mmCIF file of C-alpha atoms in Angstrom:
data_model
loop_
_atom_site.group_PDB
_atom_site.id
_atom_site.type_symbol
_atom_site.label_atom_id
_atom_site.label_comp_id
_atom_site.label_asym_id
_atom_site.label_seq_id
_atom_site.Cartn_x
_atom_site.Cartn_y
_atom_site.Cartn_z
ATOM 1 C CA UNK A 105 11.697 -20.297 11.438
ATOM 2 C CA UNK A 106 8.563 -19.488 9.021
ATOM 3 C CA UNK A 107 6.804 -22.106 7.309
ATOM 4 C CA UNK A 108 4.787 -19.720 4.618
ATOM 5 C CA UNK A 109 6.337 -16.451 2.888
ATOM 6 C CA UNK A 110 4.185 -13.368 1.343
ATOM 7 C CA UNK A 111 7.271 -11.780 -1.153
ATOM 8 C CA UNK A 112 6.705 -8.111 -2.658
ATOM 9 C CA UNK A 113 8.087 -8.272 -6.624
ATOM 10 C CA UNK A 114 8.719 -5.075 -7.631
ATOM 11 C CA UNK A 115 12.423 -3.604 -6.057
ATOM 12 C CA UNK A 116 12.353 -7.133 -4.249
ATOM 13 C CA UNK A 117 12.293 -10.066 -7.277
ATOM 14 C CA UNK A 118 13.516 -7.186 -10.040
ATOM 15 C CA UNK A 119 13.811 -3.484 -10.626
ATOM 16 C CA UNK A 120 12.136 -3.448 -14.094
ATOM 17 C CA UNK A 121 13.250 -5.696 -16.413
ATOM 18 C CA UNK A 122 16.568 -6.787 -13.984
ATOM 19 C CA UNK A 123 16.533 -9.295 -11.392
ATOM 20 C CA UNK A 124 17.991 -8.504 -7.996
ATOM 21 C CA UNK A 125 20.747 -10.335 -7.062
ATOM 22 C CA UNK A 126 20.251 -13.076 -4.649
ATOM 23 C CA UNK A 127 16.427 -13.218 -5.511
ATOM 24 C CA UNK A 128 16.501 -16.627 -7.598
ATOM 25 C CA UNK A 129 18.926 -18.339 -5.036
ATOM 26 C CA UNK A 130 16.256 -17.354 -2.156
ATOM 27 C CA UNK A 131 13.533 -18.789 -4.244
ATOM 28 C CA UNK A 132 15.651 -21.622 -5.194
ATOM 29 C CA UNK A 133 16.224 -22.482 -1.306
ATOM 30 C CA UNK A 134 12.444 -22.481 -0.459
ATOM 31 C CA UNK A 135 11.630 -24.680 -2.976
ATOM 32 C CA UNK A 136 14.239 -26.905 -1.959
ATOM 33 C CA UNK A 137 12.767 -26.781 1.891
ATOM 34 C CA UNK A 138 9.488 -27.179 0.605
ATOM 35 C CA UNK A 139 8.165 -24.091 2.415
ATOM 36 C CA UNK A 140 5.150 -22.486 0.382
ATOM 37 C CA UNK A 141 4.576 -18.737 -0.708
ATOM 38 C CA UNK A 142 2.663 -16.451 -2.464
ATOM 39 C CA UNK A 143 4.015 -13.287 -4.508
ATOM 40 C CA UNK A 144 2.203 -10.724 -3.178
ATOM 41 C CA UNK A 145 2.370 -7.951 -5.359
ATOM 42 C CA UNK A 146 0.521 -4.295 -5.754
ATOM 43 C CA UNK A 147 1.362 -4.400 -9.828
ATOM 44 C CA UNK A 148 -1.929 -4.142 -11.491
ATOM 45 C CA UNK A 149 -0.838 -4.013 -14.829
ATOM 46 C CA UNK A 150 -0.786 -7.593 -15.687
ATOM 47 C CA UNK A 151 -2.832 -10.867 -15.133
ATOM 48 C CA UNK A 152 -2.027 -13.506 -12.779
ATOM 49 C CA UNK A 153 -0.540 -15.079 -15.522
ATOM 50 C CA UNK A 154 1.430 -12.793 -17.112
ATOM 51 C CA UNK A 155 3.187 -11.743 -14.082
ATOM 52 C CA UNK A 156 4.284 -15.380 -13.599
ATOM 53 C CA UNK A 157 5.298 -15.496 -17.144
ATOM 54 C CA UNK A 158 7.959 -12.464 -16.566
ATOM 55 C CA UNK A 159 9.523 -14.229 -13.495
ATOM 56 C CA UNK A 160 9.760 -17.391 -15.378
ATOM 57 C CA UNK A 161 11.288 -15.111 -18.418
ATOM 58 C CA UNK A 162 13.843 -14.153 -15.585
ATOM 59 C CA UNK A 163 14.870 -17.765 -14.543
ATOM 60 C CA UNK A 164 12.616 -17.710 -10.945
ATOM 61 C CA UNK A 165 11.393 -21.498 -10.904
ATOM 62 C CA UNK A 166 8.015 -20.795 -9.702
ATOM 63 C CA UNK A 167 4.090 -21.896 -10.313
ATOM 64 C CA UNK A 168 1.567 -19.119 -11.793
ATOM 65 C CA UNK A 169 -0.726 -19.630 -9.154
ATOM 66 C CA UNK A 170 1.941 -18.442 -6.812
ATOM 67 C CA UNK A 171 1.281 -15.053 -7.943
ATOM 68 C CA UNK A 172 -1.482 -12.691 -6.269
ATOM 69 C CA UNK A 173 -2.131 -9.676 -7.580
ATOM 70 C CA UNK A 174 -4.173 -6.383 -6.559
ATOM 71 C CA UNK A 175 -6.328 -6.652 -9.966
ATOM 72 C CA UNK A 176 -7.137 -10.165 -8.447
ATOM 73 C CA UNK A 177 -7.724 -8.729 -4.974
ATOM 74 C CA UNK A 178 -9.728 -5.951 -6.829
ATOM 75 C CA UNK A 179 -11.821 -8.194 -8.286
ATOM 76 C CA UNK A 180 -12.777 -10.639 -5.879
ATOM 77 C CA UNK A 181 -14.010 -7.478 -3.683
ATOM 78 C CA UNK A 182 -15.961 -5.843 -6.425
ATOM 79 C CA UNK A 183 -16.961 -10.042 -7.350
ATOM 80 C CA UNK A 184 -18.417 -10.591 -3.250
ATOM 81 C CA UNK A 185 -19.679 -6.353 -2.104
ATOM 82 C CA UNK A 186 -21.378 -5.796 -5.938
ATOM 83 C CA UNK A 187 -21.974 -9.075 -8.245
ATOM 84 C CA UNK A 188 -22.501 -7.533 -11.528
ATOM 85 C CA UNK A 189 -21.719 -4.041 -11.350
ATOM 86 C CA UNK A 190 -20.482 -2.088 -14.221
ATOM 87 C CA UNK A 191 -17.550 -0.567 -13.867
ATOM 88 C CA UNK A 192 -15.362 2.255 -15.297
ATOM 89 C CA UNK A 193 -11.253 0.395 -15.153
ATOM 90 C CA UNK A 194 -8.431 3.190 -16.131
ATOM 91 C CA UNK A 195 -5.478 0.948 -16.282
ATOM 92 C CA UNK A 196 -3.981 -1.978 -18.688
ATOM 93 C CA UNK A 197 -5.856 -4.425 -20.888
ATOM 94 C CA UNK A 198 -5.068 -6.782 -18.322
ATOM 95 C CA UNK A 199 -6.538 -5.340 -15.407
ATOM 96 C CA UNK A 200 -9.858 -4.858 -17.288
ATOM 97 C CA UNK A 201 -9.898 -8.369 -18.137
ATOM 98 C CA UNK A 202 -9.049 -9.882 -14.844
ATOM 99 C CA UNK A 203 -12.227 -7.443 -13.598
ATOM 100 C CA UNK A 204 -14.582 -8.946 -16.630
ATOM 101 C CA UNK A 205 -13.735 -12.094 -15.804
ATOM 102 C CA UNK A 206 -14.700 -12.208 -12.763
ATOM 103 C CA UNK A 207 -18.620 -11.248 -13.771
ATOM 104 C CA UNK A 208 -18.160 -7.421 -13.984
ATOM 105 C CA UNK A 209 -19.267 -5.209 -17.002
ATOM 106 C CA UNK A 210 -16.782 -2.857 -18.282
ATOM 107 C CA UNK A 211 -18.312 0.291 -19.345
ATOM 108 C CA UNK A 212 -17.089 3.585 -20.489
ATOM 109 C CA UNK A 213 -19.902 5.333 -19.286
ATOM 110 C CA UNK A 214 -22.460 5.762 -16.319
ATOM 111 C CA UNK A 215 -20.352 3.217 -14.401
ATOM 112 C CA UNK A 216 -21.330 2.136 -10.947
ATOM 113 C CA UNK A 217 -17.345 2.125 -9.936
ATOM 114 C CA UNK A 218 -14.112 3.934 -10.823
ATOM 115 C CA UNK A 219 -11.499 1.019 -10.719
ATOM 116 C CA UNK A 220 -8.196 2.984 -11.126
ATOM 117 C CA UNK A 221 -4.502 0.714 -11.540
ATOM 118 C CA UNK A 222 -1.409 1.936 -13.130
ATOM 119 C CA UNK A 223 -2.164 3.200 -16.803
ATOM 120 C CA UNK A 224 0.973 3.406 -18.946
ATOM 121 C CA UNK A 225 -1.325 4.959 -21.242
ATOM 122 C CA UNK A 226 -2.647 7.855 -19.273
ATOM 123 C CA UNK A 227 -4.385 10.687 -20.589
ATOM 124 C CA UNK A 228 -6.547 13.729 -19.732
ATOM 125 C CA UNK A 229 -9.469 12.209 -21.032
ATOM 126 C CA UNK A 230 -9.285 9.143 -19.271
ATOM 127 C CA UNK A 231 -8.951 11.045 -15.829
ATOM 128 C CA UNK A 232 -11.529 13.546 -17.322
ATOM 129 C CA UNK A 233 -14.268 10.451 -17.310
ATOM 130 C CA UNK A 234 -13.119 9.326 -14.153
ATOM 131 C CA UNK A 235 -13.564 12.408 -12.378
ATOM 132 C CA UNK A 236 -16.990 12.943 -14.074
ATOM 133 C CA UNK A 237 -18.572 9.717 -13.057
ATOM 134 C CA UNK A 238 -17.383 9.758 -9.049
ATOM 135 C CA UNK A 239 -18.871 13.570 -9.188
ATOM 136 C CA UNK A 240 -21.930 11.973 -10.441
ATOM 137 C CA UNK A 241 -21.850 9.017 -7.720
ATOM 138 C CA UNK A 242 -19.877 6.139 -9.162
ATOM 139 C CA UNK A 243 -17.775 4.568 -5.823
ATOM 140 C CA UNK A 244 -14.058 5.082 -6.318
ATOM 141 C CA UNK A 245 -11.517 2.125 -5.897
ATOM 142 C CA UNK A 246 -7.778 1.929 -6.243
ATOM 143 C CA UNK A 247 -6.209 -1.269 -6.997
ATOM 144 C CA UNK A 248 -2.980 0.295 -4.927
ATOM 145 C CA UNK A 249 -1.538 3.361 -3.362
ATOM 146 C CA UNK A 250 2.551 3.158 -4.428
ATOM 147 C CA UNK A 251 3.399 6.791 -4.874
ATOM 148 C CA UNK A 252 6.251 5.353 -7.089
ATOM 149 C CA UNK A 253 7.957 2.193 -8.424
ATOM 150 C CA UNK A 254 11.932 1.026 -9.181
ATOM 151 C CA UNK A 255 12.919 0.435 -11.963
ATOM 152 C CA UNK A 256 16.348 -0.270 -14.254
ATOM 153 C CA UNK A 257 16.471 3.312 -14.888
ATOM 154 C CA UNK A 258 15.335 4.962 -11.267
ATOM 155 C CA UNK A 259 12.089 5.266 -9.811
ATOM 156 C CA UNK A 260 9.075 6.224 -12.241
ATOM 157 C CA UNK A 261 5.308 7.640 -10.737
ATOM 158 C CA UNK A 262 3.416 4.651 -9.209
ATOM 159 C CA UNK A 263 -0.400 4.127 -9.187
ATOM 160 C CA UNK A 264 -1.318 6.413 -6.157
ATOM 161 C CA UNK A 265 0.577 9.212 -7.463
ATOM 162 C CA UNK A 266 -1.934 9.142 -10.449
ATOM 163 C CA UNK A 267 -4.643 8.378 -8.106
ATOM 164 C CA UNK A 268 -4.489 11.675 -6.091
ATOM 165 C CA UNK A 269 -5.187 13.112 -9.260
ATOM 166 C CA UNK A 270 -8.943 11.798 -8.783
ATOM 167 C CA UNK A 271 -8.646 12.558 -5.363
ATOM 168 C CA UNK A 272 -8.076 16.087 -5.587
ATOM 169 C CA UNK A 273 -10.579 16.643 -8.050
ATOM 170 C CA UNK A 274 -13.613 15.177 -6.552
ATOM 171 C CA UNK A 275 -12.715 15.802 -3.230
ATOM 172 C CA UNK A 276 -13.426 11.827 -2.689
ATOM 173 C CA UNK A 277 -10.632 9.232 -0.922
ATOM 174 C CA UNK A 278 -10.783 5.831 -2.811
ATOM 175 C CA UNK A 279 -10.848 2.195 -1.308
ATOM 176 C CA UNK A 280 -7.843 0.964 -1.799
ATOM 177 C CA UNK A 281 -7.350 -2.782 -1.939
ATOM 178 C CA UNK A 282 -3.886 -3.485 -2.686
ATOM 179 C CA UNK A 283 -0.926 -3.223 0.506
ATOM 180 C CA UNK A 284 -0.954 -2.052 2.985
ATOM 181 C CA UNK A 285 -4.436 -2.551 3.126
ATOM 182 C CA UNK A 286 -5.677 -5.998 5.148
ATOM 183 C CA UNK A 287 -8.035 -6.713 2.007
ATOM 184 C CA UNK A 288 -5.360 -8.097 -0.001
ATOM 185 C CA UNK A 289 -3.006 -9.342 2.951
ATOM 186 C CA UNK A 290 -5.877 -12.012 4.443
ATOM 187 C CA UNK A 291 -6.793 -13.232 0.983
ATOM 188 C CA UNK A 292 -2.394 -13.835 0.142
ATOM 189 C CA UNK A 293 -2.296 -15.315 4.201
ATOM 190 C CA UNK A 294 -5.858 -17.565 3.320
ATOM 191 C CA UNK A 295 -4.335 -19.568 0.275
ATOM 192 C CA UNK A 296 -1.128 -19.873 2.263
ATOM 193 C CA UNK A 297 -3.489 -21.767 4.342
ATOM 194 C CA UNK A 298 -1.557 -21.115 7.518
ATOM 195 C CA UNK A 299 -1.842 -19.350 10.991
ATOM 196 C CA UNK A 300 -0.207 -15.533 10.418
ATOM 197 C CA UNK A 301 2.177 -15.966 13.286
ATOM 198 C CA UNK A 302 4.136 -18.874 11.134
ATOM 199 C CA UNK A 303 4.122 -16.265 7.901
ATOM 200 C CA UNK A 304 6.785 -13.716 6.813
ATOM 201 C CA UNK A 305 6.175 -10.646 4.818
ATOM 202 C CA UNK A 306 9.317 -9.589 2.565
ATOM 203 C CA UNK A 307 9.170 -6.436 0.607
ATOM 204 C CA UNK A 308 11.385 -3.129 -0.031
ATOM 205 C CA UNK A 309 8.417 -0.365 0.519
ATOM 206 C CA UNK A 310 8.036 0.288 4.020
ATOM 207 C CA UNK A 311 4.777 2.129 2.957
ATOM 208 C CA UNK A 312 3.264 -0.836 1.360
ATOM 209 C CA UNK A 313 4.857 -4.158 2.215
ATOM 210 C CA UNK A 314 5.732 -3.562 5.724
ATOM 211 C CA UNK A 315 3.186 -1.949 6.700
ATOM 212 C CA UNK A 316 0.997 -4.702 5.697
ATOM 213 C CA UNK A 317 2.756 -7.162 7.735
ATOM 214 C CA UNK A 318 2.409 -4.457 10.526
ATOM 215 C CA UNK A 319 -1.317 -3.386 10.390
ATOM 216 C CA UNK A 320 -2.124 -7.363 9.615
ATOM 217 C CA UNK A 321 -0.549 -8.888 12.471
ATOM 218 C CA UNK A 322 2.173 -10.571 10.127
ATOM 219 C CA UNK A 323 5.882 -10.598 11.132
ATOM 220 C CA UNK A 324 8.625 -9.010 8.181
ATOM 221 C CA UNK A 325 11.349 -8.335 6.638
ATOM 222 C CA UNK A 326 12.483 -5.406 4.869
ATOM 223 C CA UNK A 327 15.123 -5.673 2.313
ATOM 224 C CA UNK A 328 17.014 -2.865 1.297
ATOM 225 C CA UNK A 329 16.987 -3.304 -2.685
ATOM 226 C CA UNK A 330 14.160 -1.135 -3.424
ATOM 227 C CA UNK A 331 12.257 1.951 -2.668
ATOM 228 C CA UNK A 332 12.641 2.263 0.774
ATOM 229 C CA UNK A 333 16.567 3.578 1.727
ATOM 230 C CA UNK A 334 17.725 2.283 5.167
ATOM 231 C CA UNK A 335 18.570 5.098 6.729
ATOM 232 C CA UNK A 336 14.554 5.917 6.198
ATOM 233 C CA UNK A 337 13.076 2.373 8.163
ATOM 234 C CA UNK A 338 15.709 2.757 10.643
ATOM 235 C CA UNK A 339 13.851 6.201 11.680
ATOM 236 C CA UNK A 340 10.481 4.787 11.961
ATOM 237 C CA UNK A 341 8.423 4.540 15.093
ATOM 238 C CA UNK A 342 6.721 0.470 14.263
ATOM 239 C CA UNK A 343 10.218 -0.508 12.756
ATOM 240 C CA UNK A 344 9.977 -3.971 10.441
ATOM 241 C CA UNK A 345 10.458 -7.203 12.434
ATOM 242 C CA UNK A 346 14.426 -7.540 10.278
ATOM 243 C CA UNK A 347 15.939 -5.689 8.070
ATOM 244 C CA UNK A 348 18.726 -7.217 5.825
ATOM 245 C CA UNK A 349 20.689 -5.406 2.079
ATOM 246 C CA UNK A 350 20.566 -8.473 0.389
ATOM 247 C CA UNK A 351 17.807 -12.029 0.179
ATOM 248 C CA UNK A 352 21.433 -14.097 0.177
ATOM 249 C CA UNK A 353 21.625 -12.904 4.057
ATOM 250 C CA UNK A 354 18.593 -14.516 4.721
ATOM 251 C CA UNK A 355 18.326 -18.244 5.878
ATOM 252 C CA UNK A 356 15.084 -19.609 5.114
ATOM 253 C CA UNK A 357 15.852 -22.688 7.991
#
């Protein structure tokens, strides 16, 4: 079996504010084997921190540094290809302070990047700016590319929905750094600290989380809780490596 596990959050832990059933009890068995993971999770909207917080809110017994996000993935590539670049963020408090933090300068104007995450407070001025300063030559980055996201109501518009909002108006594809883009998977696979061929990826989005595992040279496991319907992965051409309904079906030994 695998002795490391990358786990999607969003329509795998919870949809929204509700937790999945059989989510805790998987966490609850690797803990008890002892076999490490990392969240891995294209939710830019909160800090490494805060996303911990809302799993331990939930009753998950986990550690914060278990949680990887793509603001943290967006940051240490902005950190190591442009030390102390300034930098235009439309998304949450939190995303613009995991970016500062890491040495950048937030600006609102004449920014050297575009950093774009999910904005619950969206507006045609912020997009406005955006588009403005890519036009004028700022480089365009995208902490993730979900078209959509679950939640306790249904699914809601996702970060790259938004995104191809920029995209259309300047005419100018972002770097994306969040799933299914390798960026984010060898950093997650790195502080796992083992070899990918001993690492699962679980996720719902066949788009983003299985794909990951696909592209990266990771085995996975799709789980049929979230935004991807069954019926849908069982169509593909590069199928996932298993697909299960529910975490419970899964042994972790």
């Amino acid at each position: 079996m695998y002795k490391g596990y990358l786990i999607d959050l969003d329509g795998t832990m919870y949809n929204g504010t509700a937790v999945i059933d059989g989510a805790v009890d998987f966490i609850d068995r690797l803990n008890e084997e002892s076999i490490p993971y990392v969240f891995l999770t294209n939710n830019a909207t909160k800090t490494q921190v805060e996303a911990a917080q809302k799993l331990l809110d939930m009753g998950f017994d986990i550690q914060p540094e278990t949680l990887y996000t793509s603001s943290m993935a967006t940051a240490a590539y902005l950190r190591e290809t442009a030390p102390g670049a300034s930098v235009y963020v439309i998304g949450t408090d939190s995303l613009k302070g995991t970016i500062e933090a890491s040495g950048l300068t937030v600006t609102d104007s004449d920014a050297d990047y575009v950093v774009m995450g999910l904005d619950p407070g969206i507006n045609y001025e912020k997009l406005s700016k955006g588009t403005l300063m890519i036009n004028a030559g700022a480089r365009f980055i995208a902490t993730n590319p979900d078209k959509k996201f679950p939640t306790e109501k249904g699914f809601v518009p996702g970060n790259g929905s938004l995104v191809s909002v920029l995209t259309v108006a300047t005419g100018i594809e972002p770097v994306i750094i969040g799933k299914p883009e390798g960026i984010i998977l060898e950093s997650a696979v790195s502080a796992l600290g083992l070899p990918k061929e001993d690492v699962l990826m679980v996720g719902d989005n066949y788009d983003t989380d299985i794909l990951t595992g696909i592209n990266g040279g990771v085995d996975t496991l799709h789980v049929n809780t979230g935004v991807t319907p069954k019926e849908d992965v069982e169509g593909k051409t590069h199928p996932p490596t298993y697909m299960i309904d529910n975490l419970k079906e899964w042994s972790v030994r």
